Amino acid sequence: MGNFLDRFRKADRGGPAPGLNPDGAALGAAAARRLRELGHVEIQRGLTEEEFARVENTFGFQFADDHRSFLAAGLPTGDSWPDWRRGDTSALRDRLEWPAYGVLFDVEHNGYWHESWGERPSNRREAVATAEPHLRRVPQMVPVFSHRFLPSGRGSYGHPVLSMHQTDIIYYGCDLEDYIHREFGGPTTERGREPSATVAFWRDFV
């Protein structure tokens, strides 16, 4: 995947940062508590404010409030969890690139084209070159586990978790707490609503 994000995208103790939305912080903490209760995952101490700042400065995004609170309560470990503390920078960058790179793959190989991009060039390479600048501007998706993602964005929370593989994108939980149940074997929670993605561009796929 190369340096896709580099080319196109140019915040002590663990615990929720001051200024997080209280509902978002509570949602992330509840998701972390559910994961710990299920007992399937080894969980390290949560990320510190210094560690959050390093990650966000290195990769150029900010965690959503619920995602940040989740990681502050405890850092899940294992092959499919992103290791924001000690993980290889290139590998983490690749994971952050995954959603946009998958769209580009489908542009080149499967004829995908978003209607907002205008007329699709007939040449595949030209189509990719035309799509790339648009993908610079789409909201950054941040890996939660494997190819499950939440949108970035300080001050935001409660987004559905999306399972993302190229342009095959589906809901995998109404929110972060619901996702933990669905992915790790607990009973699903009753939210009284259907999942509804609100983040620009990516909502068009679900």
PDB file of C-alpha atoms in Angstrom:
ATOM      1  CA  MET A   1       0.000   0.000   0.000  1.00  0.00           C
ATOM      2  CA  GLY A   2       3.053   2.165   0.045  1.00  0.00           C
ATOM      3  CA  ASN A   3       2.849   5.670   1.409  1.00  0.00           C
ATOM      4  CA  PHE A   4      -0.758   6.375   0.476  1.00  0.00           C
ATOM      5  CA  LEU A   5      -1.522   8.189   3.693  1.00  0.00           C
ATOM      6  CA  ASP A   6       1.800  10.049   3.580  1.00  0.00           C
ATOM      7  CA  ARG A   7       0.976  11.357   0.157  1.00  0.00           C
ATOM      8  CA  PHE A   8      -2.624  12.212   0.823  1.00  0.00           C
ATOM      9  CA  ARG A   9      -2.841  13.358   4.490  1.00  0.00           C
ATOM     10  CA  LYS A  10      -0.457  16.124   5.228  1.00  0.00           C
ATOM     11  CA  ALA A  11      -3.939  14.710  22.432  1.00  0.00           C
ATOM     12  CA  ASP A  12      -0.190  10.822  33.385  1.00  0.00           C
ATOM     13  CA  ARG A  13      -2.458   8.273  33.458  1.00  0.00           C
ATOM     14  CA  GLY A  14      -4.788   6.385  31.250  1.00  0.00           C
ATOM     15  CA  GLY A  15      -8.289   7.797  31.365  1.00  0.00           C
ATOM     16  CA  PRO A  16     -10.689   9.979  29.421  1.00  0.00           C
ATOM     17  CA  ALA A  17      -9.206  13.317  28.487  1.00  0.00           C
ATOM     18  CA  PRO A  18     -10.717  16.497  29.873  1.00  0.00           C
ATOM     19  CA  GLY A  19     -13.217  17.910  27.432  1.00  0.00           C
ATOM     20  CA  LEU A  20     -14.538  14.623  26.061  1.00  0.00           C
ATOM     21  CA  ASN A  21     -18.257  14.543  25.537  1.00  0.00           C
ATOM     22  CA  PRO A  22     -19.588  12.832  28.706  1.00  0.00           C
ATOM     23  CA  ASP A  23     -21.892  10.542  26.736  1.00  0.00           C
ATOM     24  CA  GLY A  24     -19.083   9.596  24.376  1.00  0.00           C
ATOM     25  CA  ALA A  25     -16.695   8.951  27.261  1.00  0.00           C
ATOM     26  CA  ALA A  26     -19.325   6.817  29.023  1.00  0.00           C
ATOM     27  CA  LEU A  27     -19.995   4.803  25.871  1.00  0.00           C
ATOM     28  CA  GLY A  28     -16.299   4.045  25.367  1.00  0.00           C
ATOM     29  CA  ALA A  29     -15.842   3.092  29.002  1.00  0.00           C
ATOM     30  CA  ALA A  30     -18.876   0.780  28.836  1.00  0.00           C
ATOM     31  CA  ALA A  31     -17.480  -0.915  25.723  1.00  0.00           C
ATOM     32  CA  ALA A  32     -14.132  -1.433  27.469  1.00  0.00           C
ATOM     33  CA  ARG A  33     -15.869  -2.857  30.526  1.00  0.00           C
ATOM     34  CA  ARG A  34     -17.879  -5.282  28.370  1.00  0.00           C
ATOM     35  CA  LEU A  35     -14.742  -6.482  26.600  1.00  0.00           C
ATOM     36  CA  ARG A  36     -12.976  -7.077  29.897  1.00  0.00           C
ATOM     37  CA  GLU A  37     -15.992  -8.950  31.304  1.00  0.00           C
ATOM     38  CA  LEU A  38     -16.116 -11.293  28.302  1.00  0.00           C
ATOM     39  CA  GLY A  39     -12.566 -12.373  29.120  1.00  0.00           C
ATOM     40  CA  HIS A  40     -11.473 -13.269  25.586  1.00  0.00           C
ATOM     41  CA  VAL A  41      -8.827 -10.591  25.143  1.00  0.00           C
ATOM     42  CA  GLU A  42      -5.684  -9.630  27.039  1.00  0.00           C
ATOM     43  CA  ILE A  43      -5.925  -5.972  27.975  1.00  0.00           C
ATOM     44  CA  GLN A  44      -2.997  -3.757  28.919  1.00  0.00           C
ATOM     45  CA  ARG A  45      -3.143  -0.471  30.809  1.00  0.00           C
ATOM     46  CA  GLY A  46      -4.905   2.259  28.894  1.00  0.00           C
ATOM     47  CA  LEU A  47      -3.201   4.799  26.693  1.00  0.00           C
ATOM     48  CA  THR A  48      -1.987   7.947  28.441  1.00  0.00           C
ATOM     49  CA  GLU A  49      -2.547  11.487  27.263  1.00  0.00           C
ATOM     50  CA  GLU A  50       1.067  11.579  26.097  1.00  0.00           C
ATOM     51  CA  GLU A  51       0.549   8.407  24.086  1.00  0.00           C
ATOM     52  CA  PHE A  52      -2.661   9.709  22.532  1.00  0.00           C
ATOM     53  CA  ALA A  53      -0.855  12.894  21.526  1.00  0.00           C
ATOM     54  CA  ARG A  54       1.994  10.930  19.951  1.00  0.00           C
ATOM     55  CA  VAL A  55      -0.367   8.721  17.946  1.00  0.00           C
ATOM     56  CA  GLU A  56      -2.552  11.578  16.773  1.00  0.00           C
ATOM     57  CA  ASN A  57       0.411  13.768  15.831  1.00  0.00           C
ATOM     58  CA  THR A  58       2.152  10.922  14.011  1.00  0.00           C
ATOM     59  CA  PHE A  59      -0.825   9.861  11.930  1.00  0.00           C
ATOM     60  CA  GLY A  60      -2.710  13.116  11.593  1.00  0.00           C
ATOM     61  CA  PHE A  61      -6.118  12.264  13.030  1.00  0.00           C
ATOM     62  CA  GLN A  62      -7.964  12.471  16.352  1.00  0.00           C
ATOM     63  CA  PHE A  63      -9.804   9.569  17.926  1.00  0.00           C
ATOM     64  CA  ALA A  64     -13.563   9.903  18.325  1.00  0.00           C
ATOM     65  CA  ASP A  65     -14.543  10.436  21.967  1.00  0.00           C
ATOM     66  CA  ASP A  66     -15.915   6.923  22.518  1.00  0.00           C
ATOM     67  CA  HIS A  67     -12.936   5.279  20.809  1.00  0.00           C
ATOM     68  CA  ARG A  68     -10.528   7.377  22.848  1.00  0.00           C
ATOM     69  CA  SER A  69     -12.292   6.561  26.116  1.00  0.00           C
ATOM     70  CA  PHE A  70     -12.277   2.859  25.180  1.00  0.00           C
ATOM     71  CA  LEU A  71      -8.498   2.871  24.645  1.00  0.00           C
ATOM     72  CA  ALA A  72      -7.889   4.972  27.753  1.00  0.00           C
ATOM     73  CA  ALA A  73      -9.686   2.368  29.853  1.00  0.00           C
ATOM     74  CA  GLY A  74      -7.467  -0.416  28.517  1.00  0.00           C
ATOM     75  CA  LEU A  75      -5.463  -1.270  25.397  1.00  0.00           C
ATOM     76  CA  PRO A  76      -6.595  -4.606  23.912  1.00  0.00           C
ATOM     77  CA  THR A  77      -3.766  -6.742  22.562  1.00  0.00           C
ATOM     78  CA  GLY A  78      -3.430  -9.466  19.952  1.00  0.00           C
ATOM     79  CA  ASP A  79      -2.719  -9.786  16.246  1.00  0.00           C
ATOM     80  CA  SER A  80      -5.930  -8.175  15.052  1.00  0.00           C
ATOM     81  CA  TRP A  81      -5.870  -5.247  17.486  1.00  0.00           C
ATOM     82  CA  PRO A  82      -3.923  -2.144  16.436  1.00  0.00           C
ATOM     83  CA  ASP A  83      -1.061  -1.637  18.882  1.00  0.00           C
ATOM     84  CA  TRP A  84      -1.129   2.117  19.311  1.00  0.00           C
ATOM     85  CA  ARG A  85       1.559   1.940  22.001  1.00  0.00           C
ATOM     86  CA  ARG A  86       4.365  -0.113  20.439  1.00  0.00           C
ATOM     87  CA  GLY A  87       3.112  -1.061  16.997  1.00  0.00           C
ATOM     88  CA  ASP A  88       5.185  -0.635  13.871  1.00  0.00           C
ATOM     89  CA  THR A  89       4.461   2.764  12.353  1.00  0.00           C
ATOM     90  CA  SER A  90       4.319   1.436   8.789  1.00  0.00           C
ATOM     91  CA  ALA A  91       1.929  -1.344   9.768  1.00  0.00           C
ATOM     92  CA  LEU A  92      -0.363   1.093  11.580  1.00  0.00           C
ATOM     93  CA  ARG A  93      -0.249   3.427   8.612  1.00  0.00           C
ATOM     94  CA  ASP A  94      -1.226   0.569   6.342  1.00  0.00           C
ATOM     95  CA  ARG A  95      -4.227  -0.146   8.532  1.00  0.00           C
ATOM     96  CA  LEU A  96      -5.294   3.477   8.415  1.00  0.00           C
ATOM     97  CA  GLU A  97      -4.918   3.409   4.625  1.00  0.00           C
ATOM     98  CA  TRP A  98      -6.982   0.252   4.250  1.00  0.00           C
ATOM     99  CA  PRO A  99     -10.433   1.807   3.616  1.00  0.00           C
ATOM    100  CA  ALA A 100      -9.312   4.360   1.029  1.00  0.00           C
ATOM    101  CA  TYR A 101      -6.916   1.916  -0.590  1.00  0.00           C
ATOM    102  CA  GLY A 102      -9.737  -0.607  -0.895  1.00  0.00           C
ATOM    103  CA  VAL A 103     -11.881   1.925  -2.736  1.00  0.00           C
ATOM    104  CA  LEU A 104      -8.997   2.624  -5.122  1.00  0.00           C
ATOM    105  CA  PHE A 105      -8.600  -1.098  -5.714  1.00  0.00           C
ATOM    106  CA  ASP A 106     -12.234  -1.328  -6.761  1.00  0.00           C
ATOM    107  CA  VAL A 107     -11.875   1.758  -8.949  1.00  0.00           C
ATOM    108  CA  GLU A 108      -9.011   0.109 -10.794  1.00  0.00           C
ATOM    109  CA  HIS A 109     -10.165  -3.498 -10.915  1.00  0.00           C
ATOM    110  CA  ASN A 110     -13.930  -3.611 -10.406  1.00  0.00           C
ATOM    111  CA  GLY A 111     -15.246  -0.518 -12.144  1.00  0.00           C
ATOM    112  CA  TYR A 112     -16.315   1.344  -8.996  1.00  0.00           C
ATOM    113  CA  TRP A 113     -16.945   5.064  -9.378  1.00  0.00           C
ATOM    114  CA  HIS A 114     -18.562   7.529  -6.993  1.00  0.00           C
ATOM    115  CA  GLU A 115     -21.131   9.762  -8.638  1.00  0.00           C
ATOM    116  CA  SER A 116     -19.696  12.894  -7.009  1.00  0.00           C
ATOM    117  CA  TRP A 117     -16.418  12.466  -8.894  1.00  0.00           C
ATOM    118  CA  GLY A 118     -17.856  13.407 -12.268  1.00  0.00           C
ATOM    119  CA  GLU A 119     -17.410  11.361 -15.413  1.00  0.00           C
ATOM    120  CA  ARG A 120     -15.212   8.302 -15.072  1.00  0.00           C
ATOM    121  CA  PRO A 121     -12.172   8.265 -17.398  1.00  0.00           C
ATOM    122  CA  SER A 122     -12.137   5.294 -19.725  1.00  0.00           C
ATOM    123  CA  ASN A 123      -8.525   4.427 -18.854  1.00  0.00           C
ATOM    124  CA  ARG A 124      -8.171   2.602 -15.532  1.00  0.00           C
ATOM    125  CA  ARG A 125      -4.980   4.405 -14.530  1.00  0.00           C
ATOM    126  CA  GLU A 126      -6.553   7.748 -15.281  1.00  0.00           C
ATOM    127  CA  ALA A 127      -9.591   6.725 -13.256  1.00  0.00           C
ATOM    128  CA  VAL A 128      -7.379   5.948 -10.249  1.00  0.00           C
ATOM    129  CA  ALA A 129      -5.501   9.235 -10.684  1.00  0.00           C
ATOM    130  CA  THR A 130      -8.811  11.109 -10.778  1.00  0.00           C
ATOM    131  CA  ALA A 131     -10.209   9.304  -7.736  1.00  0.00           C
ATOM    132  CA  GLU A 132      -7.122   9.799  -5.558  1.00  0.00           C
ATOM    133  CA  PRO A 133      -7.568  13.525  -4.845  1.00  0.00           C
ATOM    134  CA  HIS A 134     -11.162  12.923  -3.807  1.00  0.00           C
ATOM    135  CA  LEU A 135     -10.049  10.228  -1.396  1.00  0.00           C
ATOM    136  CA  ARG A 136      -7.625  12.647   0.243  1.00  0.00           C
ATOM    137  CA  ARG A 137     -10.620  14.535   1.552  1.00  0.00           C
ATOM    138  CA  VAL A 138     -12.853  11.737   2.838  1.00  0.00           C
ATOM    139  CA  PRO A 139     -13.145  11.320   6.622  1.00  0.00           C
ATOM    140  CA  GLN A 140     -10.398   9.196   8.145  1.00  0.00           C
ATOM    141  CA  MET A 141     -11.570   5.812   9.388  1.00  0.00           C
ATOM    142  CA  VAL A 142      -9.663   4.336  12.338  1.00  0.00           C
ATOM    143  CA  PRO A 143      -9.232   0.597  12.965  1.00  0.00           C
ATOM    144  CA  VAL A 144     -10.857  -0.832  16.076  1.00  0.00           C
ATOM    145  CA  PHE A 145     -10.125  -4.520  15.444  1.00  0.00           C
ATOM    146  CA  SER A 146      -9.157  -6.354  12.261  1.00  0.00           C
ATOM    147  CA  HIS A 147     -11.020  -4.569   9.438  1.00  0.00           C
ATOM    148  CA  ARG A 148     -13.663  -3.034  11.726  1.00  0.00           C
ATOM    149  CA  PHE A 149     -13.499   0.762  11.793  1.00  0.00           C
ATOM    150  CA  LEU A 150     -14.884   3.857  13.464  1.00  0.00           C
ATOM    151  CA  PRO A 151     -14.681   7.398  12.087  1.00  0.00           C
ATOM    152  CA  SER A 152     -12.088   9.707  13.558  1.00  0.00           C
ATOM    153  CA  GLY A 153     -13.002  13.063  15.046  1.00  0.00           C
ATOM    154  CA  ARG A 154     -12.689  14.618  18.481  1.00  0.00           C
ATOM    155  CA  GLY A 155     -16.119  15.541  19.782  1.00  0.00           C
ATOM    156  CA  SER A 156     -17.879  12.791  17.837  1.00  0.00           C
ATOM    157  CA  TYR A 157     -19.166   9.511  19.237  1.00  0.00           C
ATOM    158  CA  GLY A 158     -21.853   6.875  18.828  1.00  0.00           C
ATOM    159  CA  HIS A 159     -21.134   6.013  15.206  1.00  0.00           C
ATOM    160  CA  PRO A 160     -21.801   2.448  14.061  1.00  0.00           C
ATOM    161  CA  VAL A 161     -18.739   0.241  13.707  1.00  0.00           C
ATOM    162  CA  LEU A 162     -18.249  -0.626  10.039  1.00  0.00           C
ATOM    163  CA  SER A 163     -16.704  -3.764   8.609  1.00  0.00           C
ATOM    164  CA  MET A 164     -14.742  -2.538   5.570  1.00  0.00           C
ATOM    165  CA  HIS A 165     -13.327  -4.595   2.740  1.00  0.00           C
ATOM    166  CA  GLN A 166     -12.891  -2.567  -0.438  1.00  0.00           C
ATOM    167  CA  THR A 167     -16.374  -1.213  -1.224  1.00  0.00           C
ATOM    168  CA  ASP A 168     -18.053  -4.120   0.577  1.00  0.00           C
ATOM    169  CA  ILE A 169     -18.940  -2.194   3.741  1.00  0.00           C
ATOM    170  CA  ILE A 170     -21.502  -3.335   6.288  1.00  0.00           C
ATOM    171  CA  TYR A 171     -22.634  -2.457   9.792  1.00  0.00           C
ATOM    172  CA  TYR A 172     -21.009  -4.514  12.541  1.00  0.00           C
ATOM    173  CA  GLY A 173     -22.612  -2.841  15.533  1.00  0.00           C
ATOM    174  CA  CYS A 174     -24.923   0.066  16.275  1.00  0.00           C
ATOM    175  CA  ASP A 175     -22.133   1.648  18.292  1.00  0.00           C
ATOM    176  CA  LEU A 176     -18.897   0.615  19.959  1.00  0.00           C
ATOM    177  CA  GLU A 177     -20.492  -1.188  22.910  1.00  0.00           C
ATOM    178  CA  ASP A 178     -22.900  -3.083  20.669  1.00  0.00           C
ATOM    179  CA  TYR A 179     -19.997  -4.040  18.411  1.00  0.00           C
ATOM    180  CA  ILE A 180     -18.062  -5.599  21.293  1.00  0.00           C
ATOM    181  CA  HIS A 181     -21.030  -7.885  21.946  1.00  0.00           C
ATOM    182  CA  ARG A 182     -21.386  -8.875  18.316  1.00  0.00           C
ATOM    183  CA  GLU A 183     -17.686  -9.503  17.655  1.00  0.00           C
ATOM    184  CA  PHE A 184     -16.715 -11.236  20.877  1.00  0.00           C
ATOM    185  CA  GLY A 185     -19.658 -13.447  21.687  1.00  0.00           C
ATOM    186  CA  GLY A 186     -21.723 -11.547  24.187  1.00  0.00           C
ATOM    187  CA  PRO A 187     -25.480 -11.037  23.780  1.00  0.00           C
ATOM    188  CA  THR A 188     -26.276  -8.146  21.525  1.00  0.00           C
ATOM    189  CA  THR A 189     -27.508  -5.006  23.176  1.00  0.00           C
ATOM    190  CA  GLU A 190     -30.911  -3.519  22.492  1.00  0.00           C
ATOM    191  CA  ARG A 191     -30.473   0.025  21.277  1.00  0.00           C
ATOM    192  CA  GLY A 192     -34.042   0.562  20.088  1.00  0.00           C
ATOM    193  CA  ARG A 193     -32.798   1.847  16.734  1.00  0.00           C
ATOM    194  CA  GLU A 194     -31.297   0.663  13.502  1.00  0.00           C
ATOM    195  CA  PRO A 195     -27.653   1.524  12.818  1.00  0.00           C
ATOM    196  CA  SER A 196     -27.263   4.606  10.691  1.00  0.00           C
ATOM    197  CA  ALA A 197     -23.889   5.786   9.401  1.00  0.00           C
ATOM    198  CA  THR A 198     -23.655   9.569   9.328  1.00  0.00           C
ATOM    199  CA  VAL A 199     -20.053  10.114   8.294  1.00  0.00           C
ATOM    200  CA  ALA A 200     -19.719  11.631   4.826  1.00  0.00           C
ATOM    201  CA  PHE A 201     -18.743   9.452   1.862  1.00  0.00           C
ATOM    202  CA  TRP A 202     -18.586   6.155   3.770  1.00  0.00           C
ATOM    203  CA  ARG A 203     -22.303   6.286   4.567  1.00  0.00           C
ATOM    204  CA  ASP A 204     -22.957   5.886   0.839  1.00  0.00           C
ATOM    205  CA  PHE A 205     -21.794   2.258   0.966  1.00  0.00           C
ATOM    206  CA  VAL A 206     -24.123   0.951   3.685  1.00  0.00           C
TER     207      VAL A 206
END
